[in-house]
Coordinates of C-alpha atoms and ligand atoms in Angstrom, one line a residue:
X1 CA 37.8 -7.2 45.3
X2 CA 36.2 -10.6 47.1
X3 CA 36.5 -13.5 44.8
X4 CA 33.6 -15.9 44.7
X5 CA 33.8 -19.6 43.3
X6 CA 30.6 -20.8 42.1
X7 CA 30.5 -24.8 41.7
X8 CA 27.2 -25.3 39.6
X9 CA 26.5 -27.7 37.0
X10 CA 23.1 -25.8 35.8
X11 CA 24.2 -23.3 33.5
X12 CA 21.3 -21.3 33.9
X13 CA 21.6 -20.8 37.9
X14 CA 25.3 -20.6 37.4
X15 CA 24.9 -17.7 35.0
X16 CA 22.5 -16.0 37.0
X17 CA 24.2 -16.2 40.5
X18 CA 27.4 -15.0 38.5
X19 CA 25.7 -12.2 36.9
X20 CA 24.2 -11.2 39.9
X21 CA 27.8 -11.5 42.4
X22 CA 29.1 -9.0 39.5
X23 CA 26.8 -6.7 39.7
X24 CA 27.6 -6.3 43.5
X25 CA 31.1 -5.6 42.5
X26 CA 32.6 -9.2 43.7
X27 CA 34.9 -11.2 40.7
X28 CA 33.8 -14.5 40.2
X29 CA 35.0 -17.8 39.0
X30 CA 33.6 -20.8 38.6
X31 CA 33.0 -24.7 37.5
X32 CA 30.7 -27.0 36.4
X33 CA 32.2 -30.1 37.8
X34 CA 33.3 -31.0 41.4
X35 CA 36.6 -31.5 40.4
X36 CA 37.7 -28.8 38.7
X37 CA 35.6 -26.5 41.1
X38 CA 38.5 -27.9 44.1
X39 CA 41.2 -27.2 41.9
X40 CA 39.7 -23.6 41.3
X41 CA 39.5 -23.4 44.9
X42 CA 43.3 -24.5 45.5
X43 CA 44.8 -22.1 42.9
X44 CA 42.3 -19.5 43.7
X45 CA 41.8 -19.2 47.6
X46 CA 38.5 -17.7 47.2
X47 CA 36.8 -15.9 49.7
X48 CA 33.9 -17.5 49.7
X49 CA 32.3 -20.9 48.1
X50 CA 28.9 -21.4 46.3
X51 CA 28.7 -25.2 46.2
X52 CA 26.3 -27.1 44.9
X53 CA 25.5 -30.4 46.2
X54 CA 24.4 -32.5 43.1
X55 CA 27.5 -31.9 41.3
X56 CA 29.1 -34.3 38.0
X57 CA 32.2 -36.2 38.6
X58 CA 33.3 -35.2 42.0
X59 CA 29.8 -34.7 44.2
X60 CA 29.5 -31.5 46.4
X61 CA 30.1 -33.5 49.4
X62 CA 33.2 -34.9 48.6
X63 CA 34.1 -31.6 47.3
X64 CA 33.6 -30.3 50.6
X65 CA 35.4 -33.2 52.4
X66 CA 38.3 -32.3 49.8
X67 CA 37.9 -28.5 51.0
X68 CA 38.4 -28.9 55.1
X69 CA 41.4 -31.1 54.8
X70 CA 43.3 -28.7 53.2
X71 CA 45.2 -26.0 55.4
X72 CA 44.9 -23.9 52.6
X73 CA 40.8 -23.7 52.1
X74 CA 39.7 -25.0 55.7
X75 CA 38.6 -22.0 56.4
X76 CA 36.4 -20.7 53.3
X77 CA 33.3 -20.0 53.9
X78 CA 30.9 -22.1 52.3
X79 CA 27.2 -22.0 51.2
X80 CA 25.5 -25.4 50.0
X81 CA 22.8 -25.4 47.3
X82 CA 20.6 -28.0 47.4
X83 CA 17.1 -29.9 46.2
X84 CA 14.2 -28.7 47.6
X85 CA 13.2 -32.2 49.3
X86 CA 16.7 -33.5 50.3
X87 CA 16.8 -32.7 53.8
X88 CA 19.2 -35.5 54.7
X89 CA 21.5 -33.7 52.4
X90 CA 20.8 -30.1 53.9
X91 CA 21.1 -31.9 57.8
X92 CA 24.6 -33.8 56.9
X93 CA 25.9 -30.5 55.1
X94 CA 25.4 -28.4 57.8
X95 CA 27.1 -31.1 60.1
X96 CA 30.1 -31.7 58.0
X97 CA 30.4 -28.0 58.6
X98 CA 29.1 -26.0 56.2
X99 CA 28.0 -22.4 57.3
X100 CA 24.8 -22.3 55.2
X101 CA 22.4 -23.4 52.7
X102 CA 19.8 -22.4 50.2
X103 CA 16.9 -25.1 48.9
X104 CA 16.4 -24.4 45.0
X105 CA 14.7 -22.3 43.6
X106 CA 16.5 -19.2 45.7
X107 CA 15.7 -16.0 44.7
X108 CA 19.5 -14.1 44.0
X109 CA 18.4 -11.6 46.4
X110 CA 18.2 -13.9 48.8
X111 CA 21.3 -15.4 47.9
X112 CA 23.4 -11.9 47.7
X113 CA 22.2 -11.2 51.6
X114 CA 23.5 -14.2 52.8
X115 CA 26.8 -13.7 50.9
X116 CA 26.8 -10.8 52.6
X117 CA 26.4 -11.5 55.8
X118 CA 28.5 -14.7 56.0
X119 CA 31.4 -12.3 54.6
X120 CA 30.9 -9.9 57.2
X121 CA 31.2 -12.7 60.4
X122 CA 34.8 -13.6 58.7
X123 CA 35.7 -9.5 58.8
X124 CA 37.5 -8.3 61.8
X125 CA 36.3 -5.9 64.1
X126 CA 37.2 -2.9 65.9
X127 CA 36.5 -1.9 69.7
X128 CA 37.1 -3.6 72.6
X129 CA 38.5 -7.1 71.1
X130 CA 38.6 -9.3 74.3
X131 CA 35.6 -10.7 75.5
X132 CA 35.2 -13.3 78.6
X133 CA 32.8 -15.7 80.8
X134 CA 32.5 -18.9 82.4
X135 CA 36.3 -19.0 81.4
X136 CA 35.5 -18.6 77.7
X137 CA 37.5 -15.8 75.7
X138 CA 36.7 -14.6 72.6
X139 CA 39.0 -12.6 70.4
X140 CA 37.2 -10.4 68.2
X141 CA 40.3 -9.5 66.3
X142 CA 41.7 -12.4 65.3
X143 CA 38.4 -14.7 65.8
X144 CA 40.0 -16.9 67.9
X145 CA 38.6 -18.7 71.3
X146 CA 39.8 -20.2 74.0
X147 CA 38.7 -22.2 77.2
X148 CA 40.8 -21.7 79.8
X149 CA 44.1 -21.9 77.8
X150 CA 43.2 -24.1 75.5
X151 CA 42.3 -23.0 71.9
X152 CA 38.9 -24.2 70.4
X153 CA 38.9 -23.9 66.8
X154 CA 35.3 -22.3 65.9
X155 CA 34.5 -21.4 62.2
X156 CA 33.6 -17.8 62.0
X157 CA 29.9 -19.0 61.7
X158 CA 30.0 -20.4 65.5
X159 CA 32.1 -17.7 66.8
X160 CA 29.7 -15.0 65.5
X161 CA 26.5 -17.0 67.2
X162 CA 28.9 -17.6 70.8
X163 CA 29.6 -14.2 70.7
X164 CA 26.2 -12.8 70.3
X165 CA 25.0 -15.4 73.1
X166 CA 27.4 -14.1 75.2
X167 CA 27.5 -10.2 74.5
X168 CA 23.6 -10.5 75.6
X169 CA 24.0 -12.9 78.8
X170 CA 20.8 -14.5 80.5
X171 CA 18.7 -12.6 77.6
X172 CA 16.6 -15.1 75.4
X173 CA 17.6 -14.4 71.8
X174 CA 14.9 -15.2 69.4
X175 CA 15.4 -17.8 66.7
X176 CA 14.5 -15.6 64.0
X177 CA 16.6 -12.5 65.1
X178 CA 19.5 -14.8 65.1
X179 CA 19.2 -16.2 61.6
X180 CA 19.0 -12.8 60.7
X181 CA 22.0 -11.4 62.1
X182 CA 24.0 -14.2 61.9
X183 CA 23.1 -15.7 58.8
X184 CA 21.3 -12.6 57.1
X185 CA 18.2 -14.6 56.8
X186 CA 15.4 -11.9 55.6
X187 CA 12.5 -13.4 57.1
X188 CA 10.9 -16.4 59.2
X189 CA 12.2 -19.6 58.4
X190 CA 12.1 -23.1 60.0
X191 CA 15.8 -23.5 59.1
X192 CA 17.7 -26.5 60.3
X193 CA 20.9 -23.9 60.2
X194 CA 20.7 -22.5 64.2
X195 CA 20.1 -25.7 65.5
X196 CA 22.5 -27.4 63.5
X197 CA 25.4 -25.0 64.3
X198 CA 24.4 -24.5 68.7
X199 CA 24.8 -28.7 68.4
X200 CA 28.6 -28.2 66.8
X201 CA 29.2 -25.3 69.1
X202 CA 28.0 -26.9 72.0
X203 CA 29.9 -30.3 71.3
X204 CA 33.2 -28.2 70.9
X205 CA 32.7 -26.2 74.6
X206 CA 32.6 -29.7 75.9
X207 CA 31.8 -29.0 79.9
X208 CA 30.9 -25.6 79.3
X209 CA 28.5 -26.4 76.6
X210 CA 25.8 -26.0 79.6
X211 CA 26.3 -22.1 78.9
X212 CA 24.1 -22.4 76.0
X213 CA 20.6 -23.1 77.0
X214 CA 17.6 -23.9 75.0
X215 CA 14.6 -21.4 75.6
X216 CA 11.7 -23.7 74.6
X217 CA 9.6 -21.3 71.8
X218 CA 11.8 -18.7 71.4
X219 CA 15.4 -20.1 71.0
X220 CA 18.6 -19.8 72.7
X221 CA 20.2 -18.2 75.4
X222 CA 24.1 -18.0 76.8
X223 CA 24.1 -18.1 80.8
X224 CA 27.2 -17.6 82.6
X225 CA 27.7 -21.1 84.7
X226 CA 30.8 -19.9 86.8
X227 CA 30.6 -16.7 88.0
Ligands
LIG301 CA1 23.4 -29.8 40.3

């Protein structure tokens, strides 16, 4: 069974998203307060993180801050509830890193999809595991890339969207499509997420970052630059 910390200071929405994680057969714990929410999250290793933004005592930011320096929860996946209006917030939470977000009020459908999906890009798969261009190599199995020699450390988020790009070479892959395989988004939506996460990915493939072209209207496409 997946374990889901939920770091919440509304009762109500804490309840609810609770209720609702349950009901999908995941256990879940959860905190009202930053700081106890990143002590639940060192004693607990959960799987994944519902964080809050606006939190008492310990914000969600710092809270998340607290999160990636630690070897032992760097790599939990994280969703970011947040105000409707604060875009600043939703822009600097995706760059710090986080894999997604949802503005208040969310429906818990919504809410269980992405769950969903975001657990499903930190899952291993089966198949050919090895996949490589323009001296990129992905590892399917262990989620693990390198260029050249040289190990890149991707969250599962970016390697999911790299390896899309790059499983579909020199074919245009619409905005929408991706947030919805990616990120399990259920319909269209101007989201700052894709565009957040091809700036981190392309920053982190340095030279190569060229590989990643945008496709004015429709969105992204990989292109291999060496062969
Ligand atoms: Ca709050």
């Amino acid at each position: 069974m997946q374990t889901i910390l939920i770091a919440e200071d509304e009762k109500d929405i804490r309840q609810l998203v609770s209720f609702n994680l349950e009901r999908e057969s995941f256990s879940t714990i959860s905190s009202g307060d930053g700081k106890t929410a990143l002590s639940l999250a060192r004693s607990n290793i959960p799987d994944l993180i519902i964080l809050d933004l606006m939190l008492p005592v310990m914000d969600g930011f710092e809270v998340f801050k607290e999160l990636r320096l630690d070897s032992r929860t760097k790599d939990i996946p994280v969703i970011m509830l947040t105000a409707k209006a604060q875009l600043d917030d939703i822009i600097a939470g995706l760059e710090m890193g986080a894999d997604d977000y949802l503005t208040k009020p969310f429906s818990p459908k919504e809410l269980m999809l992405r769950v969903k999906a975001l657990l499903k890009r930190v899952k291993t798969s089966t198949g050919s595991t090895i996949i490589e261009s323009s001296q990129i190599r992905l590892d399917k199995n262990t989620l693990h890339c390198f260029i050249r020699e040289e190990k890149i450390d991707l969250t599962p988020t970016e390697f999911k969207l790299l390896l899309i790009l790059i499983e579909r070479e020199g074919v245009p892959q619409n905005r929408n499509d991706l947030l919805r395989e990616v990120w399990g988004y259920r319909e269209t939506a101007n989201s700052r997420t894709l565009d957040t996460h091809v700036k981190r990915l392309r920053e982190k493939l340095g030279e190569l970052s060229r590989c990643i072209e945008t496709v004015r209207g429709v969105g992204y496409q990989y292109r291999n630059i060496i062969s």
